[in-house]
N, CA, C and O atoms as CSV, one atom per row, in Angstrom:
chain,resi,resn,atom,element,x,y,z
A,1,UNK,N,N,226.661,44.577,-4.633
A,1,UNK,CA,C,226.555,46.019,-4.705
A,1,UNK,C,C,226.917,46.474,-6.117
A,1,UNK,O,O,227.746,45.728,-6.638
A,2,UNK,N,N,226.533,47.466,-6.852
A,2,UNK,CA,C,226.451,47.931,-7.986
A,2,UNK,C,C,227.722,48.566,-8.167
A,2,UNK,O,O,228.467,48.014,-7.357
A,3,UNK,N,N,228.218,49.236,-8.656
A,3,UNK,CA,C,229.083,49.961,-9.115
A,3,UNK,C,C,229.190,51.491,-8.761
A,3,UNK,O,O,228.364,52.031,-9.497
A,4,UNK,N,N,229.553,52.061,-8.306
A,4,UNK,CA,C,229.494,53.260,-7.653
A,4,UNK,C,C,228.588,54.705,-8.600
A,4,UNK,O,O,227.893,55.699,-8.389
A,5,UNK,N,N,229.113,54.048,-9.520
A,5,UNK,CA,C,228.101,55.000,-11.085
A,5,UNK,C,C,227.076,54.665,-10.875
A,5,UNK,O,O,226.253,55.569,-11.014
A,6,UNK,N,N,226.529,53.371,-10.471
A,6,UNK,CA,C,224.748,52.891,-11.024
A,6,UNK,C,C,224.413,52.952,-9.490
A,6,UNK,O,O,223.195,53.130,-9.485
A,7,UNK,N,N,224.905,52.892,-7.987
A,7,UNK,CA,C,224.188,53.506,-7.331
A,7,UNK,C,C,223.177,54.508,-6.737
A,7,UNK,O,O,222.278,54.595,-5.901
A,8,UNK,N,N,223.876,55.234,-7.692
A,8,UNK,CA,C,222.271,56.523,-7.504
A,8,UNK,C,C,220.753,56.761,-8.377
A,8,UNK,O,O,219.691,57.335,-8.135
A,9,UNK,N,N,221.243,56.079,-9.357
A,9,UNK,CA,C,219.954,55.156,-10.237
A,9,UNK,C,C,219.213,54.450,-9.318
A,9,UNK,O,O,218.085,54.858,-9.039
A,10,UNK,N,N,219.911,52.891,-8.504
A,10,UNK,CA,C,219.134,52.222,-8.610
A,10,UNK,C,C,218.581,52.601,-6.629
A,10,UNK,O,O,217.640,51.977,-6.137
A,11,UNK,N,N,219.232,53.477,-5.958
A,11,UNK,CA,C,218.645,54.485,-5.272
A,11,UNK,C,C,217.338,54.909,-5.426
A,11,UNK,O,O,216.467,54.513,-4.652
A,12,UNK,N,N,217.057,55.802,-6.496
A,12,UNK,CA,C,216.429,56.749,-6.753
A,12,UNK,C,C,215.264,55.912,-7.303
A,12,UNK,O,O,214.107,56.301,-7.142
A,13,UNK,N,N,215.640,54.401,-8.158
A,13,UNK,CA,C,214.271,53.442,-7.982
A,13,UNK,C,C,214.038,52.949,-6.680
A,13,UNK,O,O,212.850,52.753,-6.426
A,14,UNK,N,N,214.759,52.723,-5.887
A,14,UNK,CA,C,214.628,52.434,-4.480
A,14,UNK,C,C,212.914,52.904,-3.947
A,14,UNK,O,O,211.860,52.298,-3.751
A,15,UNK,N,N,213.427,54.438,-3.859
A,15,UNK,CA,C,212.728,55.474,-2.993
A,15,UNK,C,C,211.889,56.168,-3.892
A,15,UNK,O,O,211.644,57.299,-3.474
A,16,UNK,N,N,211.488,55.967,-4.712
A,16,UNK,CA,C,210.573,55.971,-5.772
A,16,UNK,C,C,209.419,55.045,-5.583
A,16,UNK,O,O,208.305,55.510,-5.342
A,17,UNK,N,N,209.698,53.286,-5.714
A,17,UNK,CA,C,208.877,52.844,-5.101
A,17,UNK,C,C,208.355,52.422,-4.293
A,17,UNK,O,O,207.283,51.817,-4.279
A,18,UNK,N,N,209.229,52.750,-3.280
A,18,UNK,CA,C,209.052,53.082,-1.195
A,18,UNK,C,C,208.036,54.674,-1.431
A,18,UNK,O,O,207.741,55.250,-0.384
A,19,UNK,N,N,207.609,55.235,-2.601
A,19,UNK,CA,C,206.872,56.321,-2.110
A,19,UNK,C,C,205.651,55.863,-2.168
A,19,UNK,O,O,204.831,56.782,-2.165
A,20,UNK,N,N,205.375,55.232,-2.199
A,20,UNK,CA,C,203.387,54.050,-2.824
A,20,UNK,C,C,203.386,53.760,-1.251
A,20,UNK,O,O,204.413,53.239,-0.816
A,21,UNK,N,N,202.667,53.952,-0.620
A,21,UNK,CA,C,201.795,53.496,0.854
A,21,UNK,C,C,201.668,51.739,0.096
A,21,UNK,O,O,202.385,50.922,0.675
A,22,UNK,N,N,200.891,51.220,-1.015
A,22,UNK,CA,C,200.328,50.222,-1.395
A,22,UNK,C,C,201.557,49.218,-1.480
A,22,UNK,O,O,201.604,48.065,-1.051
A,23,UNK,N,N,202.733,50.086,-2.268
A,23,UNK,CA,C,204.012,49.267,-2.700
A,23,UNK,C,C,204.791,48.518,-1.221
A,23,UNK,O,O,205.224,47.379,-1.045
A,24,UNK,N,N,204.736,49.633,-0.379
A,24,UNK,CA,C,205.293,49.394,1.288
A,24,UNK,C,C,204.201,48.289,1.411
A,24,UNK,O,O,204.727,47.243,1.032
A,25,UNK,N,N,203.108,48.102,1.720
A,25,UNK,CA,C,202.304,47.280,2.459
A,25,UNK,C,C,202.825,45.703,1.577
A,25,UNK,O,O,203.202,44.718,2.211
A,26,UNK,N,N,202.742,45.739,-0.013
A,26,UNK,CA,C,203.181,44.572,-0.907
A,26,UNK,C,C,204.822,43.916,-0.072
A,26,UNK,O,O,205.010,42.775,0.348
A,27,UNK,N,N,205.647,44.912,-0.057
A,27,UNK,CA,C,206.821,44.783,0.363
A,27,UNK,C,C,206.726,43.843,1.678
A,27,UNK,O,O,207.036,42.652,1.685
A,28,UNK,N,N,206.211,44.627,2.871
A,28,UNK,CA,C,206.276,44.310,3.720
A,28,UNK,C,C,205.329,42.915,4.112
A,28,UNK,O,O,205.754,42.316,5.100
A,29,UNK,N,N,204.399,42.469,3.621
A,29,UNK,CA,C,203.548,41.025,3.351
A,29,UNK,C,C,204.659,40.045,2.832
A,29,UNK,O,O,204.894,38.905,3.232
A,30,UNK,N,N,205.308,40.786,1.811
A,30,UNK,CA,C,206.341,39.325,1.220
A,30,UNK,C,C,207.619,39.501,2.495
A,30,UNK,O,O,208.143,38.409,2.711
A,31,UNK,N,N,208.162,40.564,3.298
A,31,UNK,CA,C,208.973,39.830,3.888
A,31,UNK,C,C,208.697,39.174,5.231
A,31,UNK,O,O,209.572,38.562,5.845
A,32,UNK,N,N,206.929,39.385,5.846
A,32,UNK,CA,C,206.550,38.834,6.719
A,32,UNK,C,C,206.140,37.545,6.281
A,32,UNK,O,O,206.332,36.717,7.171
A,33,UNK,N,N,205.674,37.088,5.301
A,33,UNK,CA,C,205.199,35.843,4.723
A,33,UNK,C,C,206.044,34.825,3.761
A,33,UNK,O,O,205.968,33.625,3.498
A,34,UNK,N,N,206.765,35.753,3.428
A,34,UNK,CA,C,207.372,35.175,1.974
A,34,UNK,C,C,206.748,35.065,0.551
A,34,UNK,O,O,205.645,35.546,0.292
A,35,UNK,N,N,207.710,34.238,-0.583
A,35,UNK,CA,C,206.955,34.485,-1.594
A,35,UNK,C,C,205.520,34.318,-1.679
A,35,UNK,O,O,204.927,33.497,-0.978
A,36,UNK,N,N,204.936,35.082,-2.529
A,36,UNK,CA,C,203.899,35.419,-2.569
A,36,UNK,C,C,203.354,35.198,-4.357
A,36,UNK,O,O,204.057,35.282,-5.364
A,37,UNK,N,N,202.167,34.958,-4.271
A,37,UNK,CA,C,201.412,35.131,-6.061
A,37,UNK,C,C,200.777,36.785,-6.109
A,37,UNK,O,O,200.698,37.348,-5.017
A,38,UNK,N,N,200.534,37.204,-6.783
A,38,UNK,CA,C,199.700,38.206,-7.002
A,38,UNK,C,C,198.218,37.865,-6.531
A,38,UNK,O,O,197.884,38.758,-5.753
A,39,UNK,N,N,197.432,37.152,-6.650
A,39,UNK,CA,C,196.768,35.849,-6.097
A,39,UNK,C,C,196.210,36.493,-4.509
A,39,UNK,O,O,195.356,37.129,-3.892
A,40,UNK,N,N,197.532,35.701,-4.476
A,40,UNK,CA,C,198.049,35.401,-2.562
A,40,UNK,C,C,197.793,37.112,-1.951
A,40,UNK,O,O,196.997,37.452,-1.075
A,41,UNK,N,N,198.574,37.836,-2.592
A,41,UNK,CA,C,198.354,39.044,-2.430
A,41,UNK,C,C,197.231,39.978,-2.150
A,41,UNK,O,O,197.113,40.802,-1.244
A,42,UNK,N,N,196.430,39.666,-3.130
A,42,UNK,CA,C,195.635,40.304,-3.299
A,42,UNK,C,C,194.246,39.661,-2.271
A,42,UNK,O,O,193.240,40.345,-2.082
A,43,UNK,N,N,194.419,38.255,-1.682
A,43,UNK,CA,C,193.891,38.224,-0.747
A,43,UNK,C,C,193.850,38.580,0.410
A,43,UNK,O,O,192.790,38.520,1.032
A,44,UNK,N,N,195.044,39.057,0.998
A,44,UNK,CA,C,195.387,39.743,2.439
A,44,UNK,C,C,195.515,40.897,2.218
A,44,UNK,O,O,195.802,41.558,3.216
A,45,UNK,N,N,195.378,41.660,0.916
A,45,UNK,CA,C,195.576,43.391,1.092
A,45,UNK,C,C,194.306,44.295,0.230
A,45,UNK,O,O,193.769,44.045,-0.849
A,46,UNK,N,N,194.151,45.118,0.933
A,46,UNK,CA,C,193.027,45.700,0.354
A,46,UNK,C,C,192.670,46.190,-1.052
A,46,UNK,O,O,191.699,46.944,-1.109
A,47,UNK,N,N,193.241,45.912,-2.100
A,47,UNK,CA,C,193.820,46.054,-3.328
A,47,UNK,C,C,193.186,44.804,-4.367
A,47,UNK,O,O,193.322,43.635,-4.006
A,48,UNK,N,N,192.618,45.064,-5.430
A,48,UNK,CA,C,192.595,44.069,-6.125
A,48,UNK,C,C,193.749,43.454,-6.940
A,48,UNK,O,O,194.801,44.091,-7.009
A,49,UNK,N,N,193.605,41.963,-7.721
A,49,UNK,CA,C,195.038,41.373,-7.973
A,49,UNK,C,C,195.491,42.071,-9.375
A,49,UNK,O,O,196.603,41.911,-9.880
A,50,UNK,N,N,194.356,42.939,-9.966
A,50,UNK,CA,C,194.900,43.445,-10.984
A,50,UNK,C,C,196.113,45.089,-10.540
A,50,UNK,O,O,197.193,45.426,-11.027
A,51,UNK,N,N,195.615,45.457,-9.907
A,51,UNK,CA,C,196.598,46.754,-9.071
A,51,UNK,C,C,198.114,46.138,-8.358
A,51,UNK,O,O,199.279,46.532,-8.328
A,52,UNK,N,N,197.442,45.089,-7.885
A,52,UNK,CA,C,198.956,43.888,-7.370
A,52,UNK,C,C,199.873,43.739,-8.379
A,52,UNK,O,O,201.052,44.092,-8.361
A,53,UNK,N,N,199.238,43.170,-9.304
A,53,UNK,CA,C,200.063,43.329,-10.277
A,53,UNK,C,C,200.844,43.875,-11.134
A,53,UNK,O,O,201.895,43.500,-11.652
A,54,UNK,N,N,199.978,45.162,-11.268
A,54,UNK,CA,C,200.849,46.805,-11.725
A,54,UNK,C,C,201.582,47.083,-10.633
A,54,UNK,O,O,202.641,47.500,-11.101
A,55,UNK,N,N,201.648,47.101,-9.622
A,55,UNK,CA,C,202.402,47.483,-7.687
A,55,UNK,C,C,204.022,46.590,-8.344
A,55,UNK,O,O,205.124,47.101,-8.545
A,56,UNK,N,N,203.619,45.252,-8.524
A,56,UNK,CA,C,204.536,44.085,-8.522
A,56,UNK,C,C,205.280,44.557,-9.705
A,56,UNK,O,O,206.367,45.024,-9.367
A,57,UNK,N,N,205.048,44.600,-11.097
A,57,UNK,CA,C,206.091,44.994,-11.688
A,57,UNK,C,C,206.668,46.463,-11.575
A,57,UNK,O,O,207.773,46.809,-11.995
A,58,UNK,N,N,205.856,47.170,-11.020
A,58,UNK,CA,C,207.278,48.572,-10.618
A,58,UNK,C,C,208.247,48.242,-9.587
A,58,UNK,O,O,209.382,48.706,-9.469
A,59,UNK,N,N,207.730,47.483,-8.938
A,59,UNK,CA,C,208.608,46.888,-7.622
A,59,UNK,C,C,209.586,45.913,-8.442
A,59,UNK,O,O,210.723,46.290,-8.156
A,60,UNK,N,N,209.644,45.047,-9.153
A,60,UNK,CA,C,210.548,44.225,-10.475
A,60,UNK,C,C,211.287,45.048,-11.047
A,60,UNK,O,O,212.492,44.807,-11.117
A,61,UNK,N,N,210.922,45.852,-11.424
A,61,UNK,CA,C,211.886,47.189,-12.201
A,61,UNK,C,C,212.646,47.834,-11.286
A,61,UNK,O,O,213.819,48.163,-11.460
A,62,UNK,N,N,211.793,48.081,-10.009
A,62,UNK,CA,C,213.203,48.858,-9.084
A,62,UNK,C,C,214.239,47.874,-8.383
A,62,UNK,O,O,215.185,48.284,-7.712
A,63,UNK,N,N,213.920,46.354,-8.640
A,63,UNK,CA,C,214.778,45.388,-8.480
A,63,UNK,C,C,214.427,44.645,-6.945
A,63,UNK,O,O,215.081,43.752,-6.406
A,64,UNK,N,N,213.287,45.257,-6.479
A,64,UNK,CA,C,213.185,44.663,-5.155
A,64,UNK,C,C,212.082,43.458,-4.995
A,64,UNK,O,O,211.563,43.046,-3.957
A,65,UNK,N,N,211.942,43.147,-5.966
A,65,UNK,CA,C,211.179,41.488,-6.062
A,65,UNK,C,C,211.683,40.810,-7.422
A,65,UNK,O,O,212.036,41.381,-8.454
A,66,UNK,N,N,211.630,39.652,-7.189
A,66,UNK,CA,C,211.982,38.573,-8.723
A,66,UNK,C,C,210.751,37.986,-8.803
A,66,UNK,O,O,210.105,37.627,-7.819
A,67,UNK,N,N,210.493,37.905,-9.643
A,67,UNK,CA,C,209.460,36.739,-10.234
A,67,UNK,C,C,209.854,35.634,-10.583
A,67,UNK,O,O,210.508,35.511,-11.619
A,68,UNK,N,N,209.489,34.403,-9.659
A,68,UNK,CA,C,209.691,33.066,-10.026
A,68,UNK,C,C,209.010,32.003,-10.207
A,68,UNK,O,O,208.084,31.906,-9.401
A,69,UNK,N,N,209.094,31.164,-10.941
A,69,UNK,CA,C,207.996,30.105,-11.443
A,69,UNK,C,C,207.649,29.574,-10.426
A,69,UNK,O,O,208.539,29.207,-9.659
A,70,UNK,N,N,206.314,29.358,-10.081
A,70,UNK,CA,C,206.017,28.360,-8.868
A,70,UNK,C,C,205.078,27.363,-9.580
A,70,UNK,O,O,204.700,27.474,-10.747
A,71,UNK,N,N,204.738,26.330,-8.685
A,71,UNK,CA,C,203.174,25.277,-8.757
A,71,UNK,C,C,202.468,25.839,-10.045
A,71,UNK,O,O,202.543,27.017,-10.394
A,72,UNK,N,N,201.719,24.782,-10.762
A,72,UNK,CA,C,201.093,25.124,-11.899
A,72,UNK,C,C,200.813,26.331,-13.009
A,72,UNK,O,O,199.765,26.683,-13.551
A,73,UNK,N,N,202.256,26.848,-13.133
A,73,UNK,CA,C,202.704,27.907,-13.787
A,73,UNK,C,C,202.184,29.115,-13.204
A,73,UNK,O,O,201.688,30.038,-13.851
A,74,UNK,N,N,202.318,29.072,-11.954
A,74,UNK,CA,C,201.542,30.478,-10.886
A,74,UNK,C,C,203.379,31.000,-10.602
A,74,UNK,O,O,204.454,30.468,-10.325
A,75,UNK,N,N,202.781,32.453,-10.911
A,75,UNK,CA,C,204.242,33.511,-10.911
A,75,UNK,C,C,204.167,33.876,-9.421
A,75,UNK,O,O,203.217,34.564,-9.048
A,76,UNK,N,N,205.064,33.482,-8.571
A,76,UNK,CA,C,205.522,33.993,-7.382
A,76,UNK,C,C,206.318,34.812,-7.340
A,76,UNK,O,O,207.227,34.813,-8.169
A,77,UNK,N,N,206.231,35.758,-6.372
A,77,UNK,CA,C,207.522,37.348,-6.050
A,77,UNK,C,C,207.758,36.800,-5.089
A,77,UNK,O,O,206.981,36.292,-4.281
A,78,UNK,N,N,209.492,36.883,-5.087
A,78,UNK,CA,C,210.167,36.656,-3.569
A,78,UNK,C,C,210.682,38.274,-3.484
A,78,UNK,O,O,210.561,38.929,-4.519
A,79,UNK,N,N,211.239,38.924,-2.314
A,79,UNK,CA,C,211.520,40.029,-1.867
A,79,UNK,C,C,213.139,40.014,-2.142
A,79,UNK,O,O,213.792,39.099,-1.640
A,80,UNK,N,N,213.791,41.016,-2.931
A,80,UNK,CA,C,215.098,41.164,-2.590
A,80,UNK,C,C,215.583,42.515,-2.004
A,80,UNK,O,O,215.104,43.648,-1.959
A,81,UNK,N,N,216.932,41.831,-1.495
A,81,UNK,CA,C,216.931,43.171,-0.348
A,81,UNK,C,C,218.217,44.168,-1.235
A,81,UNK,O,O,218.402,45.371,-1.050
A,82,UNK,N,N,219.015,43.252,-2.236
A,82,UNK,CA,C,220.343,44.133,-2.556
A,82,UNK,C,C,219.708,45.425,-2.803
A,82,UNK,O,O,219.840,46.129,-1.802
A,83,UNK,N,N,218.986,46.098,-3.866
A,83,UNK,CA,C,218.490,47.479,-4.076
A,83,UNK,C,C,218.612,48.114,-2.562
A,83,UNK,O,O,219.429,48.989,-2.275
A,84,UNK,N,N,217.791,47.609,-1.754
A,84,UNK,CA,C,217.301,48.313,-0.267
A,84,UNK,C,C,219.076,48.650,0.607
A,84,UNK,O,O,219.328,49.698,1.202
A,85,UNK,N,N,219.922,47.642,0.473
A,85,UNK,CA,C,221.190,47.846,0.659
A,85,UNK,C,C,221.954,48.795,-0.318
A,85,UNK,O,O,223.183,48.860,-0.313
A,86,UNK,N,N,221.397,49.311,-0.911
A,86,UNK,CA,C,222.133,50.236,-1.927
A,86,UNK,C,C,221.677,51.462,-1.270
A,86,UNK,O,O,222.529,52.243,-0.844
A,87,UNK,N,N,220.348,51.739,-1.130
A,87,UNK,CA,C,219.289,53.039,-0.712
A,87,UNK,C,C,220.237,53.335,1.149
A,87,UNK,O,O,220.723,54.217,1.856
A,88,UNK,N,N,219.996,51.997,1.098
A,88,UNK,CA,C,220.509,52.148,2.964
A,88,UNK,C,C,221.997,52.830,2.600
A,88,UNK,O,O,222.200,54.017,2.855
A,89,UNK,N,N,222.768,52.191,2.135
A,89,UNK,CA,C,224.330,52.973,1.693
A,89,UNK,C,C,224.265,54.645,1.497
A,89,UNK,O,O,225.062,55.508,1.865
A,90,UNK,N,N,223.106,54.739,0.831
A,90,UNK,CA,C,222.947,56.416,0.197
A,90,UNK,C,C,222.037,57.096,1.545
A,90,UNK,O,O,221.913,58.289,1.821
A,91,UNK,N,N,221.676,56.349,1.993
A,91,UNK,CA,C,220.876,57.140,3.027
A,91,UNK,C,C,222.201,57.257,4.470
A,91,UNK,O,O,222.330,58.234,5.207
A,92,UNK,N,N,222.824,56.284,4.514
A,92,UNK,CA,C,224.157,56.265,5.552
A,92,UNK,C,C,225.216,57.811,4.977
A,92,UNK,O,O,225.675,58.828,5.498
A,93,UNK,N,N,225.201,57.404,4.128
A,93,UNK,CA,C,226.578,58.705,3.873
A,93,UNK,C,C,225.746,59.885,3.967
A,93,UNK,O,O,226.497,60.835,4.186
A,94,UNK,N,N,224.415,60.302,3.896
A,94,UNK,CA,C,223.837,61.594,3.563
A,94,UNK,C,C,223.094,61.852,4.906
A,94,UNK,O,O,222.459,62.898,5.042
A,95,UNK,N,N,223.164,60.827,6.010
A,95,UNK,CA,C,223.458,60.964,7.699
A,95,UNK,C,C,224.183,61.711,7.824
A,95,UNK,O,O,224.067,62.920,8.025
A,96,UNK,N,N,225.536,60.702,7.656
A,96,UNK,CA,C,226.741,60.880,7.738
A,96,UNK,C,C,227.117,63.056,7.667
A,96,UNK,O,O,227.283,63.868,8.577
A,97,UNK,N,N,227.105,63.174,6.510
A,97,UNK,CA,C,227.318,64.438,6.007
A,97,UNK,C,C,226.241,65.572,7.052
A,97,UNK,O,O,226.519,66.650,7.578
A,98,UNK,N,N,224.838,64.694,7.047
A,98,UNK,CA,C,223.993,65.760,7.542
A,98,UNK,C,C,224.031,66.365,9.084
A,98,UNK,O,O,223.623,67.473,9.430
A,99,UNK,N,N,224.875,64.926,10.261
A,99,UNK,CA,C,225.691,65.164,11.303
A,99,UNK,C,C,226.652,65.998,11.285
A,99,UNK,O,O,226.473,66.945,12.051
A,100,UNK,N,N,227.781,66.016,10.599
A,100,UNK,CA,C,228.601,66.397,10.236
A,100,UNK,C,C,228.404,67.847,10.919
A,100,UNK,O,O,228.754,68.314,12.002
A,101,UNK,N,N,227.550,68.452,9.598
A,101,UNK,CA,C,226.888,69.786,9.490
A,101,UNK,C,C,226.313,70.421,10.652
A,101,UNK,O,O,226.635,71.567,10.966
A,102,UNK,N,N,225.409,69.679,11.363
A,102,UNK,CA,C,224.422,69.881,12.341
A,102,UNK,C,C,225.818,69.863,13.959
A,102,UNK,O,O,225.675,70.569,14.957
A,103,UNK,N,N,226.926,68.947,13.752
A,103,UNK,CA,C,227.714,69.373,14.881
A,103,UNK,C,C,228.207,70.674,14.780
A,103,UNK,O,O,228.094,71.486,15.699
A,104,UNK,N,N,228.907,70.987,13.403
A,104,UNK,CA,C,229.734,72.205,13.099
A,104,UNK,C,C,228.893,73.542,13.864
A,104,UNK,O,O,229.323,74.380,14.656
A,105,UNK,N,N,227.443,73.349,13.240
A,105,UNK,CA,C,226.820,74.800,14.145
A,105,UNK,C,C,226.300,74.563,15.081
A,105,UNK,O,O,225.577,75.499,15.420
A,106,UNK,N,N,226.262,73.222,16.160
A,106,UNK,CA,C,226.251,72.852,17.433
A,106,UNK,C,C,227.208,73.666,17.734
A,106,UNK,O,O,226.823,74.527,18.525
A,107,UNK,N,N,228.977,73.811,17.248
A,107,UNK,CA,C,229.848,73.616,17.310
A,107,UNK,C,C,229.913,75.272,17.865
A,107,UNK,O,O,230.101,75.715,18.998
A,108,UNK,N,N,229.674,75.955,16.573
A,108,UNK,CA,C,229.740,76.953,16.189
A,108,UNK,C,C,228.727,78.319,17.504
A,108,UNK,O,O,228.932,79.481,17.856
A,109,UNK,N,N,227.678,77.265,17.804
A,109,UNK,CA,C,226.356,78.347,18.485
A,109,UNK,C,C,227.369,78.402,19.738
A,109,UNK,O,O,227.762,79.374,20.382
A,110,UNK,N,N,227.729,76.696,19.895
A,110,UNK,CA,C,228.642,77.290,21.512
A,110,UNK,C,C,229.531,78.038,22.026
A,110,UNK,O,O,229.668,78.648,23.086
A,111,UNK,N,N,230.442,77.800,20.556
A,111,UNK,CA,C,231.396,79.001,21.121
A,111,UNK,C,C,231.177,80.288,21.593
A,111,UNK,O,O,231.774,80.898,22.480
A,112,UNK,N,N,229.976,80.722,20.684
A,112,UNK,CA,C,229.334,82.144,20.461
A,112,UNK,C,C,228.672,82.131,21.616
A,112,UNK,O,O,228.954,83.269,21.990
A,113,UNK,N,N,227.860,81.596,22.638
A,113,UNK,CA,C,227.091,81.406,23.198
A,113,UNK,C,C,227.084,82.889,24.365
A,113,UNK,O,O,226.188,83.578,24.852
A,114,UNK,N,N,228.422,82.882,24.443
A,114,UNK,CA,C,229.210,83.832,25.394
A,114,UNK,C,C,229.508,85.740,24.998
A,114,UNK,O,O,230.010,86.594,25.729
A,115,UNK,N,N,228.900,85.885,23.408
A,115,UNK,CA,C,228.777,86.621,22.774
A,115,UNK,C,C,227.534,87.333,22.186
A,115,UNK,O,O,227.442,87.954,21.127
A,116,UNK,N,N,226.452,87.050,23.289
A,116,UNK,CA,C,224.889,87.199,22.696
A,116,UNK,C,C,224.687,88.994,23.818
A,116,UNK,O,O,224.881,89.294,24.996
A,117,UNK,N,N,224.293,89.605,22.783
A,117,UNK,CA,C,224.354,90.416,23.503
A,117,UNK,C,C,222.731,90.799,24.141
A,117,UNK,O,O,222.591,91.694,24.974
């Protein structure tokens, strides 16, 4: 986990590139399949491997794939999840708070409930 300062950075790349329909579908192929080539990719998704490849390094930058050497110098992406455990952390506390809120004027309508004229 990051540092409590660089959490909302690497958040905000999180859900940035969770906003791409294309980036979700990339995501979700590598954690149903595993690593993957751009290649590989671009054969099971409707996308050519040159767009895979622009998809793949914003997804590298927001930290949720590595690129690793595979078989005859072919670049494989494996999926990482720490970023997604950071987003999940920021999305838990801003539950958290948004319950909170939503009991208080649960809280609040009932008392009154008895006061509607």
């Amino acid at each position: 986990m990051p540092h409590p300062d660089q959490a909302e950075p690497v958040a905000q790349a999180v859900f940035t590139a969770l906003a791409d329909p294309t980036r979700r579908g990339i995501l979700a192929e590598l954690a149903a399949r595993g690593p993957a080539t751009a290649t590989d990719l671009a054969a099971r998704l409707p996308i050519s491997r040159q767009a895979i490849a622009k998809h793949l390094g914003l997804l590298s930058d927001a930290g949720l794939v590595r690129a690793e050497a595979g078989e005859r110098r072919r670049i494989r992406y494996r999926l990482q999840t720490g970023p997604v455990a950071v987003a999940q952390s920021f999305l838990a506390a801003l539950a958290r708070d948004w319950d909170g809120h939503l009991s208080a004027l649960h809280d609040h309508l009932e008392r009154n409930r008895g006061n509607e004229t």
